[in-house]
mmCIF file of C-alpha atoms in Angstrom:
data_model
loop_
_atom_site.group_PDB
_atom_site.id
_atom_site.type_symbol
_atom_site.label_atom_id
_atom_site.label_comp_id
_atom_site.label_asym_id
_atom_site.label_seq_id
_atom_site.Cartn_x
_atom_site.Cartn_y
_atom_site.Cartn_z
ATOM 1 C CA MET A 1040 -30.373 -194.784 201.777
ATOM 2 C CA SER A 1041 -32.175 -194.975 198.467
ATOM 3 C CA MET A 1042 -35.488 -194.706 200.254
ATOM 4 C CA PHE A 1043 -34.268 -191.594 201.972
ATOM 5 C CA ASN A 1044 -33.160 -190.242 198.584
ATOM 6 C CA ASN A 1045 -36.583 -190.948 197.114
ATOM 7 C CA PHE A 1046 -38.102 -189.144 200.056
ATOM 8 C CA LEU A 1047 -35.929 -186.089 199.418
ATOM 9 C CA VAL A 1048 -36.758 -186.191 195.716
ATOM 10 C CA ALA A 1049 -40.472 -186.376 196.543
ATOM 11 C CA LEU A 1050 -40.150 -183.358 198.806
ATOM 12 C CA GLY A 1051 -38.348 -181.497 196.039
ATOM 13 C CA LEU A 1052 -35.265 -181.106 198.242
ATOM 14 C CA LYS A 1053 -33.082 -183.217 196.014
ATOM 15 C CA GLU A 1054 -32.902 -183.458 192.245
ATOM 16 C CA GLN A 1055 -33.731 -186.722 190.567
ATOM 17 C CA PRO A 1056 -30.521 -188.266 189.161
ATOM 18 C CA SER A 1057 -30.481 -186.845 185.645
ATOM 19 C CA THR A 1058 -30.811 -188.896 182.475
ATOM 20 C CA ALA A 1059 -27.952 -186.819 181.042
ATOM 21 C CA ALA A 1060 -25.692 -188.234 183.761
ATOM 22 C CA SER A 1061 -26.472 -191.804 182.721
ATOM 23 C CA ALA A 1062 -25.952 -190.853 179.074
ATOM 24 C CA LYS A 1063 -22.478 -189.634 179.968
ATOM 25 C CA GLU A 1064 -21.654 -192.727 181.999
ATOM 26 C CA ARG A 1065 -22.815 -195.123 179.290
ATOM 27 C CA LEU A 1066 -20.936 -193.203 176.615
ATOM 28 C CA GLN A 1067 -17.711 -193.280 178.589
ATOM 29 C CA VAL A 1068 -17.910 -197.070 178.676
ATOM 30 C CA VAL A 1069 -18.657 -197.611 174.969
ATOM 31 C CA VAL A 1070 -16.182 -195.002 173.806
ATOM 32 C CA SER A 1071 -13.320 -196.429 175.853
ATOM 33 C CA HIS A 1072 -14.156 -199.861 174.443
ATOM 34 C CA GLN A 1073 -14.169 -198.451 170.897
ATOM 35 C CA ARG A 1074 -10.821 -196.764 171.454
ATOM 36 C CA ARG A 1075 -9.187 -199.963 172.617
ATOM 37 C CA HIS A 1076 -10.096 -201.491 169.278
ATOM 38 C CA ARG A 1077 -9.230 -198.375 167.277
ATOM 39 C CA HIS A 1078 -5.726 -199.447 166.358
ATOM 40 C CA SER A 1079 -6.445 -203.085 165.822
ATOM 41 C CA PRO A 1080 -6.508 -204.509 162.294
ATOM 42 C CA ASP A 1081 -9.771 -205.065 160.421
ATOM 43 C CA TYR A 1082 -9.356 -208.822 160.440
ATOM 44 C CA LEU A 1083 -9.294 -209.026 164.238
ATOM 45 C CA PRO A 1084 -12.997 -209.858 164.739
ATOM 46 C CA MET A 1085 -12.729 -212.681 162.167
ATOM 47 C CA LEU A 1086 -9.524 -213.947 163.720
ATOM 48 C CA GLU A 1087 -11.185 -213.848 167.123
ATOM 49 C CA LYS A 1088 -14.032 -215.985 165.770
ATOM 50 C CA ASP A 1089 -11.660 -218.499 164.189
ATOM 51 C CA ILE A 1090 -9.498 -218.854 167.280
ATOM 52 C CA LEU A 1091 -12.622 -219.312 169.316
ATOM 53 C CA ALA A 1092 -13.830 -222.067 166.983
ATOM 54 C CA VAL A 1093 -10.521 -223.901 167.212
ATOM 55 C CA ILE A 1094 -10.443 -223.786 170.991
ATOM 56 C CA ALA A 1095 -14.074 -224.823 171.155
ATOM 57 C CA LYS A 1096 -13.164 -227.975 169.244
ATOM 58 C CA TYR A 1097 -11.157 -229.190 172.219
ATOM 59 C CA VAL A 1098 -12.642 -227.573 175.229
ATOM 60 C CA GLU A 1099 -15.947 -226.106 176.311
ATOM 61 C CA ILE A 1100 -15.681 -222.358 176.559
ATOM 62 C CA GLU A 1101 -18.033 -219.435 176.854
ATOM 63 C CA GLU A 1102 -17.765 -216.832 174.127
ATOM 64 C CA ASP A 1103 -17.513 -213.881 176.462
ATOM 65 C CA LYS A 1104 -14.652 -215.497 178.367
ATOM 66 C CA VAL A 1105 -12.260 -214.916 175.499
ATOM 67 C CA ASP A 1106 -10.373 -211.664 175.336
ATOM 68 C CA ILE A 1107 -8.170 -210.837 172.374
ATOM 69 C CA LYS A 1108 -5.905 -207.813 172.432
ATOM 70 C CA PHE A 1109 -3.798 -206.446 169.650
ATOM 71 C CA GLN A 1110 -0.905 -204.135 170.374
ATOM 72 C CA ARG A 1111 1.046 -202.487 167.630
ATOM 73 C CA GLY A 1112 4.644 -201.609 168.351
ATOM 74 C CA ASP A 1113 7.421 -200.171 166.202
ATOM 75 C CA SER A 1114 9.226 -203.382 165.367
ATOM 76 C CA ILE A 1115 6.974 -205.941 166.933
ATOM 77 C CA SER A 1116 3.237 -206.388 167.278
ATOM 78 C CA THR A 1117 1.660 -208.692 169.784
ATOM 79 C CA LEU A 1118 -1.578 -210.556 169.788
ATOM 80 C CA GLU A 1119 -2.629 -211.600 173.232
ATOM 81 C CA VAL A 1120 -5.294 -214.239 173.626
ATOM 82 C CA ASN A 1121 -6.771 -214.739 177.065
ATOM 83 C CA VAL A 1122 -9.093 -217.654 177.481
ATOM 84 C CA GLU A 1123 -10.780 -218.287 180.764
ATOM 85 C CA LEU A 1124 -11.683 -221.951 181.031
ATOM 86 C CA PRO A 1125 -14.693 -222.883 183.074
ATOM 87 C CA ALA A 1126 -14.264 -225.048 186.157
ATOM 88 C CA GLY A 1127 -14.412 -228.718 185.184
ATOM 89 C CA ALA A 1128 -13.569 -228.063 181.559
ATOM 90 C CA SER A 1129 -12.016 -230.832 179.571
ATOM 91 C CA MET A 1130 -8.305 -230.863 180.229
ATOM 92 C CA ARG A 1131 -7.290 -231.982 176.794
ATOM 93 C CA ALA A 1132 -6.712 -228.437 175.770
ATOM 94 C CA LYS A 1133 -3.354 -226.890 175.985
ATOM 95 C CA VAL A 1134 -3.472 -223.395 174.647
ATOM 96 C CA ARG A 1135 0.012 -222.068 174.536
ATOM 97 C CA LYS A 1136 2.337 -220.287 172.237
ATOM 98 C CA ILE A 1137 0.839 -220.778 168.813
ATOM 99 C CA ALA A 1138 3.223 -219.062 166.492
ATOM 100 C CA GLU A 1139 6.118 -216.714 166.543
ATOM 101 C CA THR A 1140 7.391 -214.597 163.686
ATOM 102 C CA SER A 1141 9.554 -211.504 163.533
ATOM 103 C CA GLU A 1142 6.457 -209.457 162.706
ATOM 104 C CA ASP A 1143 3.933 -210.853 165.065
ATOM 105 C CA VAL A 1144 4.266 -212.713 168.271
ATOM 106 C CA ILE A 1145 1.144 -214.585 169.056
ATOM 107 C CA LYS A 1146 0.800 -215.255 172.705
ATOM 108 C CA ALA A 1147 -1.839 -217.453 174.152
ATOM 109 C CA LYS A 1148 -2.207 -217.074 177.853
ATOM 110 C CA THR A 1149 -4.560 -219.548 179.388
ATOM 111 C CA ALA A 1150 -5.696 -219.626 182.913
ATOM 112 C CA GLU A 1151 -2.966 -222.124 183.558
ATOM 113 C CA LYS A 1152 -2.947 -221.727 187.276
ATOM 114 C CA LYS A 1153 -6.582 -222.586 187.304
ATOM 115 C CA MET A 1154 -5.908 -225.702 185.267
ATOM 116 C CA LYS A 1155 -3.121 -226.745 187.552
ATOM 117 C CA SER A 1156 -5.178 -226.292 190.671
ATOM 118 C CA GLU A 1157 -7.900 -228.351 189.077
ATOM 119 C CA LEU A 1158 -5.377 -231.081 188.324
ATOM 120 C CA PHE A 1159 -4.472 -231.067 192.001
ATOM 121 C CA ASP A 1160 -8.117 -231.380 192.940
ATOM 122 C CA ALA A 1161 -8.590 -234.311 190.591
ATOM 123 C CA MET B 549 -2.655 -172.988 149.882
ATOM 124 C CA ALA B 550 -6.116 -174.518 149.414
ATOM 125 C CA LYS B 551 -7.611 -176.404 152.318
ATOM 126 C CA VAL B 552 -9.887 -179.435 152.121
ATOM 127 C CA ILE B 553 -12.460 -179.562 154.918
ATOM 128 C CA VAL B 554 -14.703 -182.578 155.465
ATOM 129 C CA VAL B 555 -18.000 -182.177 157.291
ATOM 130 C CA THR B 556 -18.731 -185.573 158.783
ATOM 131 C CA SER B 557 -20.481 -187.304 161.679
ATOM 132 C CA GLY B 558 -21.023 -191.012 161.174
ATOM 133 C CA LYS B 559 -24.641 -190.740 162.222
ATOM 134 C CA GLY B 560 -27.268 -189.444 159.807
ATOM 135 C CA GLY B 561 -29.635 -186.569 160.426
ATOM 136 C CA VAL B 562 -27.385 -184.597 162.757
ATOM 137 C CA GLY B 563 -26.966 -181.644 160.390
ATOM 138 C CA LYS B 564 -24.045 -182.385 158.080
ATOM 139 C CA THR B 565 -25.591 -180.873 154.957
ATOM 140 C CA THR B 566 -27.043 -177.923 156.889
ATOM 141 C CA THR B 567 -23.577 -177.350 158.325
ATOM 142 C CA SER B 568 -21.763 -177.786 154.997
ATOM 143 C CA ALA B 569 -24.070 -175.241 153.359
ATOM 144 C CA ALA B 570 -23.896 -172.723 156.203
ATOM 145 C CA PHE B 571 -20.173 -173.161 156.764
ATOM 146 C CA ALA B 572 -19.221 -172.877 153.087
ATOM 147 C CA MET B 573 -21.425 -169.821 152.674
ATOM 148 C CA GLY B 574 -19.929 -168.283 155.814
ATOM 149 C CA LEU B 575 -16.394 -168.789 154.472
ATOM 150 C CA ALA B 576 -17.409 -167.140 151.188
ATOM 151 C CA MET B 577 -19.069 -164.265 153.062
ATOM 152 C CA LYS B 578 -15.721 -163.702 154.771
ATOM 153 C CA GLY B 579 -14.186 -163.273 151.342
ATOM 154 C CA HIS B 580 -12.693 -166.725 150.720
ATOM 155 C CA LYS B 581 -13.281 -168.455 147.429
ATOM 156 C CA THR B 582 -15.130 -171.583 148.479
ATOM 157 C CA VAL B 583 -16.656 -174.620 146.834
ATOM 158 C CA VAL B 584 -18.955 -177.053 148.619
ATOM 159 C CA VAL B 585 -18.975 -180.591 147.227
ATOM 160 C CA ASP B 586 -21.759 -183.133 147.744
ATOM 161 C CA PHE B 587 -20.326 -186.624 148.374
ATOM 162 C CA ASP B 588 -23.678 -188.259 149.093
ATOM 163 C CA VAL B 589 -23.960 -190.094 145.770
ATOM 164 C CA GLY B 590 -27.475 -191.346 145.126
ATOM 165 C CA LEU B 591 -29.040 -189.141 147.790
ATOM 166 C CA ARG B 592 -28.353 -185.689 146.407
ATOM 167 C CA ASN B 593 -29.560 -183.000 148.797
ATOM 168 C CA LEU B 594 -26.946 -180.278 149.083
ATOM 169 C CA ASP B 595 -28.358 -178.605 145.953
ATOM 170 C CA LEU B 596 -31.756 -178.389 147.656
ATOM 171 C CA ILE B 597 -30.350 -176.941 150.882
ATOM 172 C CA MET B 598 -28.337 -174.445 148.822
ATOM 173 C CA GLY B 599 -31.403 -173.583 146.742
ATOM 174 C CA CYS B 600 -29.860 -174.401 143.347
ATOM 175 C CA GLU B 601 -31.639 -177.678 142.557
ATOM 176 C CA ARG B 602 -33.087 -176.312 139.324
ATOM 177 C CA ARG B 603 -29.679 -175.312 138.025
ATOM 178 C CA VAL B 604 -28.046 -178.763 138.169
ATOM 179 C CA VAL B 605 -27.053 -179.908 134.679
ATOM 180 C CA PHE B 606 -23.852 -181.867 135.168
ATOM 181 C CA ASP B 607 -22.561 -183.372 138.392
ATOM 182 C CA PHE B 608 -19.481 -184.616 140.217
ATOM 183 C CA ILE B 609 -19.742 -188.108 138.669
ATOM 184 C CA ASN B 610 -20.095 -186.710 135.129
ATOM 185 C CA VAL B 611 -16.804 -184.889 135.647
ATOM 186 C CA ILE B 612 -15.072 -187.993 137.029
ATOM 187 C CA ASN B 613 -16.299 -189.998 134.039
ATOM 188 C CA GLY B 614 -15.117 -187.331 131.607
ATOM 189 C CA GLU B 615 -18.661 -186.565 130.406
ATOM 190 C CA ALA B 616 -18.367 -182.917 131.423
ATOM 191 C CA LYS B 617 -15.724 -180.360 132.307
ATOM 192 C CA LEU B 618 -15.412 -179.260 135.913
ATOM 193 C CA HIS B 619 -16.464 -175.673 135.125
ATOM 194 C CA GLN B 620 -19.643 -177.010 133.498
ATOM 195 C CA ALA B 621 -20.644 -178.822 136.675
ATOM 196 C CA LEU B 622 -19.820 -176.020 139.128
ATOM 197 C CA ILE B 623 -22.823 -173.878 140.042
ATOM 198 C CA LYS B 624 -22.105 -170.287 141.054
ATOM 199 C CA ASP B 625 -24.175 -169.051 143.976
ATOM 200 C CA LYS B 626 -26.361 -166.092 143.021
ATOM 201 C CA ARG B 627 -26.377 -164.504 146.479
ATOM 202 C CA ILE B 628 -22.798 -164.658 147.659
ATOM 203 C CA GLU B 629 -19.723 -163.834 145.652
ATOM 204 C CA ASN B 630 -16.943 -166.483 145.757
ATOM 205 C CA LEU B 631 -19.274 -169.412 146.455
ATOM 206 C CA TYR B 632 -19.721 -172.450 144.205
ATOM 207 C CA ILE B 633 -21.543 -175.765 144.540
ATOM 208 C CA LEU B 634 -20.515 -179.079 143.008
ATOM 209 C CA PRO B 635 -23.614 -181.276 143.128
ATOM 210 C CA THR B 636 -23.490 -185.042 143.187
ATOM 211 C CA SER B 637 -25.226 -187.580 141.011
ATOM 212 C CA GLN B 638 -28.397 -189.482 141.759
ATOM 213 C CA THR B 639 -26.983 -192.681 140.308
ATOM 214 C CA ARG B 640 -27.434 -195.836 142.345
ATOM 215 C CA ASP B 641 -24.032 -197.095 141.269
ATOM 216 C CA LYS B 642 -22.170 -197.473 144.553
ATOM 217 C CA ASP B 643 -18.747 -197.420 142.953
ATOM 218 C CA ALA B 644 -19.271 -194.202 141.030
ATOM 219 C CA LEU B 645 -16.711 -192.469 143.247
ATOM 220 C CA THR B 646 -13.139 -193.697 143.040
ATOM 221 C CA LYS B 647 -10.174 -192.511 145.071
ATOM 222 C CA GLU B 648 -8.317 -191.584 141.877
ATOM 223 C CA GLY B 649 -11.311 -189.819 140.329
ATOM 224 C CA VAL B 650 -11.873 -187.811 143.491
ATOM 225 C CA GLU B 651 -8.177 -186.970 143.682
ATOM 226 C CA ILE B 652 -8.158 -185.492 140.169
ATOM 227 C CA ILE B 653 -11.175 -183.282 140.936
ATOM 228 C CA ILE B 654 -9.872 -182.167 144.341
ATOM 229 C CA ASN B 655 -6.515 -181.258 142.820
ATOM 230 C CA GLU B 656 -8.199 -179.269 140.083
ATOM 231 C CA LEU B 657 -10.408 -177.466 142.630
ATOM 232 C CA LYS B 658 -7.339 -176.697 144.740
ATOM 233 C CA LYS B 659 -5.963 -174.550 141.908
ATOM 234 C CA ASP B 660 -8.995 -172.254 141.979
ATOM 235 C CA PHE B 661 -10.345 -172.264 145.510
ATOM 236 C CA ASP B 662 -9.231 -171.350 149.041
ATOM 237 C CA PHE B 663 -11.552 -173.849 150.697
ATOM 238 C CA ILE B 664 -13.066 -177.092 149.479
ATOM 239 C CA VAL B 665 -15.873 -178.180 151.806
ATOM 240 C CA CYS B 666 -16.774 -181.863 151.448
ATOM 241 C CA ASP B 667 -20.274 -182.768 152.589
ATOM 242 C CA SER B 668 -19.992 -186.402 153.679
ATOM 243 C CA PRO B 669 -22.794 -188.950 153.537
ATOM 244 C CA ALA B 670 -23.780 -190.695 156.769
ATOM 245 C CA GLY B 671 -22.243 -194.030 157.685
ATOM 246 C CA ILE B 672 -18.711 -195.347 157.424
ATOM 247 C CA GLU B 673 -18.909 -196.880 153.978
ATOM 248 C CA SER B 674 -17.217 -195.970 150.709
ATOM 249 C CA GLY B 675 -18.898 -192.558 150.224
ATOM 250 C CA ALA B 676 -17.997 -191.355 153.702
ATOM 251 C CA LEU B 677 -14.439 -192.679 153.326
ATOM 252 C CA MET B 678 -14.058 -190.829 149.995
ATOM 253 C CA ALA B 679 -15.307 -187.594 151.533
ATOM 254 C CA LEU B 680 -12.749 -187.689 154.341
ATOM 255 C CA TYR B 681 -9.826 -189.239 152.466
ATOM 256 C CA TRP B 682 -8.288 -186.003 151.138
ATOM 257 C CA ALA B 683 -9.211 -183.832 154.137
ATOM 258 C CA ASP B 684 -6.791 -181.447 155.830
ATOM 259 C CA GLU B 685 -9.323 -180.511 158.476
ATOM 260 C CA ALA B 686 -12.535 -182.107 159.707
ATOM 261 C CA VAL B 687 -15.674 -180.620 161.212
ATOM 262 C CA ILE B 688 -17.327 -183.326 163.304
ATOM 263 C CA VAL B 689 -21.041 -182.577 163.580
ATOM 264 C CA THR B 690 -22.457 -184.037 166.784
ATOM 265 C CA ASN B 691 -25.796 -183.848 168.568
ATOM 266 C CA PRO B 692 -25.842 -184.020 172.382
ATOM 267 C CA GLU B 693 -27.287 -187.511 172.209
ATOM 268 C CA VAL B 694 -25.704 -190.933 172.872
ATOM 269 C CA SER B 695 -25.778 -192.493 169.401
ATOM 270 C CA SER B 696 -24.445 -189.366 167.743
ATOM 271 C CA VAL B 697 -21.560 -189.021 170.215
ATOM 272 C CA ARG B 698 -20.608 -192.668 169.850
ATOM 273 C CA ASP B 699 -20.672 -192.459 166.045
ATOM 274 C CA SER B 700 -18.574 -189.297 166.153
ATOM 275 C CA ASP B 701 -15.955 -191.221 168.092
ATOM 276 C CA ARG B 702 -16.008 -193.922 165.410
ATOM 277 C CA ILE B 703 -15.495 -191.344 162.678
ATOM 278 C CA LEU B 704 -12.608 -189.812 164.645
ATOM 279 C CA GLY B 705 -10.969 -193.247 164.676
ATOM 280 C CA ILE B 706 -11.438 -193.546 160.925
ATOM 281 C CA LEU B 707 -10.008 -190.061 160.305
ATOM 282 C CA ALA B 708 -6.960 -191.081 162.306
ATOM 283 C CA SER B 709 -6.401 -194.272 160.308
ATOM 284 C CA LYS B 710 -8.030 -194.137 156.874
ATOM 285 C CA SER B 711 -7.351 -190.609 155.637
ATOM 286 C CA TYR B 712 -4.571 -189.816 153.165
ATOM 287 C CA ARG B 713 -2.754 -187.900 155.885
ATOM 288 C CA ALA B 714 -2.891 -190.922 158.187
ATOM 289 C CA GLU B 715 -1.822 -193.336 155.466
ATOM 290 C CA GLN B 716 1.147 -191.172 154.536
ATOM 291 C CA GLY B 717 2.172 -190.583 158.138
ATOM 292 C CA MET B 718 1.689 -186.829 157.689
ATOM 293 C CA SER B 719 0.451 -184.522 160.459
ATOM 294 C CA ALA B 720 -3.039 -185.616 161.487
ATOM 295 C CA VAL B 721 -6.279 -184.218 160.068
ATOM 296 C CA LYS B 722 -7.139 -181.242 162.275
ATOM 297 C CA GLU B 723 -10.377 -181.959 164.124
ATOM 298 C CA HIS B 724 -13.104 -179.493 165.127
ATOM 299 C CA LEU B 725 -16.230 -180.355 167.075
ATOM 300 C CA LEU B 726 -19.481 -178.649 166.146
ATOM 301 C CA LEU B 727 -22.252 -179.425 168.596
ATOM 302 C CA THR B 728 -25.611 -178.898 166.890
ATOM 303 C CA ARG B 729 -29.247 -178.931 168.059
ATOM 304 C CA TYR B 730 -28.141 -177.879 171.522
ATOM 305 C CA ASP B 731 -30.915 -176.951 173.925
ATOM 306 C CA PRO B 732 -29.534 -175.166 177.022
ATOM 307 C CA THR B 733 -32.897 -175.326 178.810
ATOM 308 C CA ARG B 734 -32.993 -179.111 178.576
ATOM 309 C CA VAL B 735 -29.331 -179.266 179.582
ATOM 310 C CA GLU B 736 -30.176 -177.265 182.706
ATOM 311 C CA LYS B 737 -32.895 -179.764 183.571
ATOM 312 C CA GLY B 738 -30.423 -182.638 183.240
ATOM 313 C CA GLU B 739 -32.234 -184.010 180.197
ATOM 314 C CA MET B 740 -29.445 -183.407 177.715
ATOM 315 C CA LEU B 741 -25.671 -183.903 177.687
ATOM 316 C CA LYS B 742 -23.725 -180.735 178.489
ATOM 317 C CA VAL B 743 -21.160 -179.288 176.059
ATOM 318 C CA ASP B 744 -18.461 -180.138 178.591
ATOM 319 C CA ASP B 745 -19.644 -183.759 178.846
ATOM 320 C CA VAL B 746 -19.384 -184.213 175.085
ATOM 321 C CA LEU B 747 -15.975 -182.524 175.012
ATOM 322 C CA GLU B 748 -14.748 -184.741 177.833
ATOM 323 C CA ILE B 749 -15.859 -187.886 176.033
ATOM 324 C CA LEU B 750 -14.600 -186.989 172.561
ATOM 325 C CA SER B 751 -11.666 -184.726 173.502
ATOM 326 C CA VAL B 752 -11.835 -182.691 170.319
ATOM 327 C CA PRO B 753 -11.475 -178.876 170.364
ATOM 328 C CA LEU B 754 -14.839 -177.102 170.250
ATOM 329 C CA LEU B 755 -15.496 -175.056 167.119
ATOM 330 C CA GLY B 756 -18.967 -173.979 168.161
ATOM 331 C CA VAL B 757 -22.363 -174.784 169.594
ATOM 332 C CA ILE B 758 -25.383 -174.354 167.328
ATOM 333 C CA PRO B 759 -28.547 -173.986 169.390
ATOM 334 C CA GLU B 760 -31.734 -175.802 168.427
ATOM 335 C CA SER B 761 -33.518 -173.204 166.342
ATOM 336 C CA PRO B 762 -36.631 -173.034 164.167
ATOM 337 C CA ALA B 763 -34.573 -170.965 161.721
ATOM 338 C CA VAL B 764 -32.749 -174.107 160.531
ATOM 339 C CA LEU B 765 -35.896 -175.776 159.150
ATOM 340 C CA GLN B 766 -37.077 -172.478 157.718
ATOM 341 C CA ALA B 767 -33.720 -172.078 155.973
ATOM 342 C CA SER B 768 -33.939 -175.516 154.364
ATOM 343 C CA ASN B 769 -37.568 -174.902 153.368
ATOM 344 C CA VAL B 770 -36.489 -172.078 151.093
ATOM 345 C CA GLY B 771 -32.975 -173.237 150.201
ATOM 346 C CA ALA B 772 -31.241 -170.309 151.895
ATOM 347 C CA PRO B 773 -28.424 -171.443 154.242
ATOM 348 C CA VAL B 774 -29.119 -170.275 157.787
ATOM 349 C CA VAL B 775 -26.130 -167.875 157.870
ATOM 350 C CA LEU B 776 -28.176 -165.642 155.556
ATOM 351 C CA ASN B 777 -30.588 -165.166 158.463
ATOM 352 C CA GLU B 778 -28.388 -162.913 160.555
ATOM 353 C CA LYS B 779 -31.085 -162.405 163.186
ATOM 354 C CA SER B 780 -31.374 -166.095 164.030
ATOM 355 C CA ALA B 781 -29.353 -167.632 166.856
ATOM 356 C CA ALA B 782 -28.339 -170.551 164.607
ATOM 357 C CA GLY B 783 -27.193 -168.204 161.852
ATOM 358 C CA GLN B 784 -25.097 -166.201 164.313
ATOM 359 C CA ALA B 785 -23.696 -169.366 165.867
ATOM 360 C CA TYR B 786 -22.599 -170.691 162.460
ATOM 361 C CA MET B 787 -20.982 -167.373 161.602
ATOM 362 C CA ASP B 788 -19.133 -167.444 164.951
ATOM 363 C CA ALA B 789 -17.888 -170.942 164.121
ATOM 364 C CA VAL B 790 -16.649 -169.793 160.703
ATOM 365 C CA LYS B 791 -14.774 -166.881 162.309
ATOM 366 C CA ARG B 792 -13.178 -169.195 164.876
ATOM 367 C CA PHE B 793 -12.187 -171.546 162.083
ATOM 368 C CA LEU B 794 -10.463 -168.617 160.377
ATOM 369 C CA GLY B 795 -8.545 -167.872 163.551
ATOM 370 C CA GLU B 796 -10.631 -165.119 165.156
ATOM 371 C CA ARG B 797 -11.103 -165.245 168.904
ATOM 372 C CA ILE B 798 -14.823 -165.345 169.508
ATOM 373 C CA PRO B 799 -16.186 -166.369 172.918
ATOM 374 C CA GLN B 800 -18.687 -169.248 172.939
ATOM 375 C CA ARG B 801 -22.359 -168.252 172.980
ATOM 376 C CA PHE B 802 -25.698 -170.072 173.157
ATOM 377 C CA ILE B 803 -24.469 -172.447 175.868
ATOM 378 C CA GLU B 804 -26.430 -170.988 178.783
ATOM 379 C CA ALA B 805 -30.208 -170.963 179.080
ATOM 380 C CA GLU B 806 -31.823 -167.564 179.278
ATOM 381 C CA LYS B 807 -31.880 -166.451 182.869
ATOM 382 C CA ARG B 808 -35.187 -166.843 184.662
ATOM 383 C CA GLY B 809 -36.431 -165.111 187.751
ATOM 384 C CA PHE B 810 -36.780 -166.799 191.116
ATOM 385 C CA PHE B 811 -40.579 -167.024 190.939
ATOM 386 C CA ASP B 812 -40.442 -168.386 187.438
ATOM 387 C CA LYS B 813 -38.158 -171.186 188.638
ATOM 388 C CA LEU B 814 -40.443 -171.921 191.568
ATOM 389 C CA LEU B 815 -43.444 -172.168 189.285
ATOM 390 C CA ARG B 816 -41.617 -174.392 186.848
ATOM 391 C CA ARG B 817 -40.537 -176.762 189.574
ATOM 392 C CA SER B 818 -44.055 -177.302 190.886
ATOM 393 C CA ALA B 819 -45.449 -177.647 187.371
#
């Protein structure tokens, strides 16, 4: 298919995919990412780093497998921490509910199912 | 009721000062008493673009520090009635501008002027935050280029969270997009983002499109804001934007490339 496209482009029957189109595509990705973080507090990146360091003390994790989301509500704000543990990771870690206050509910969702299935395998 | 307008962009070099100068002069040409304030402390340039660099005696920071009265620092434009410039200082002291100091000056300017145009420095640091803090409306200057569009989105986020209006839970700062250095010919070739692409990504109402034009550099060379050059496309485009800002209904121009004949197209393709 792509060869056929190249052929058409060479013949001048089809326009080369424009660089402007890739600019638009790339921008849509970065802007949507930026907007997700728009309403999160300034300390979030630091907090993310600290949480990561704590988890790393007990279990081997990859940095990009941690996703932290902050959602601000009227009476309650939630911090959601998703950590994907690699297969064969040390099972000492139990990342669960860390703290709960009236202001903030900190949820830690781990890939528990994955852990359980690994326990079965073991 | 006086209005505070910030001209901002995040990214540097997209035309904030050019826009501040042209926009403020356009507002004054339409009969509104306008002052344009340079917030780029340390990198004073608005005076140069406005052509009054030799008349700067006192500046914004002198007034904040009580070393001069506001009327001593304001420079009256010699070409256009109703237009004043408040230059900034060349001090390297980063904390020269304070929220309280700026508030006092803005409030004093509000008594005398219809529009206060704040020329923001690039970046998202203290100077840029000061420039946008008291804004009622914002002109976001964007080039059809990836880094500029992304930075504009960042600044929009900051306007929505760090301005006085946001902090007080008042109605949001009104946003206007000004797309500058637009080249319809390159857009047609697929080499440059279209107006509609930028609007789709940023979702901010379009105030105007300023075409890439040699008149802009020529204007800054001589310190005469480009709206004074009524024959130039950029000058006309800025004036259109000013009129739209004031509520006039002016159709968008300078978005389409000049039409070419069939043979011309054929020749260009094979070239």
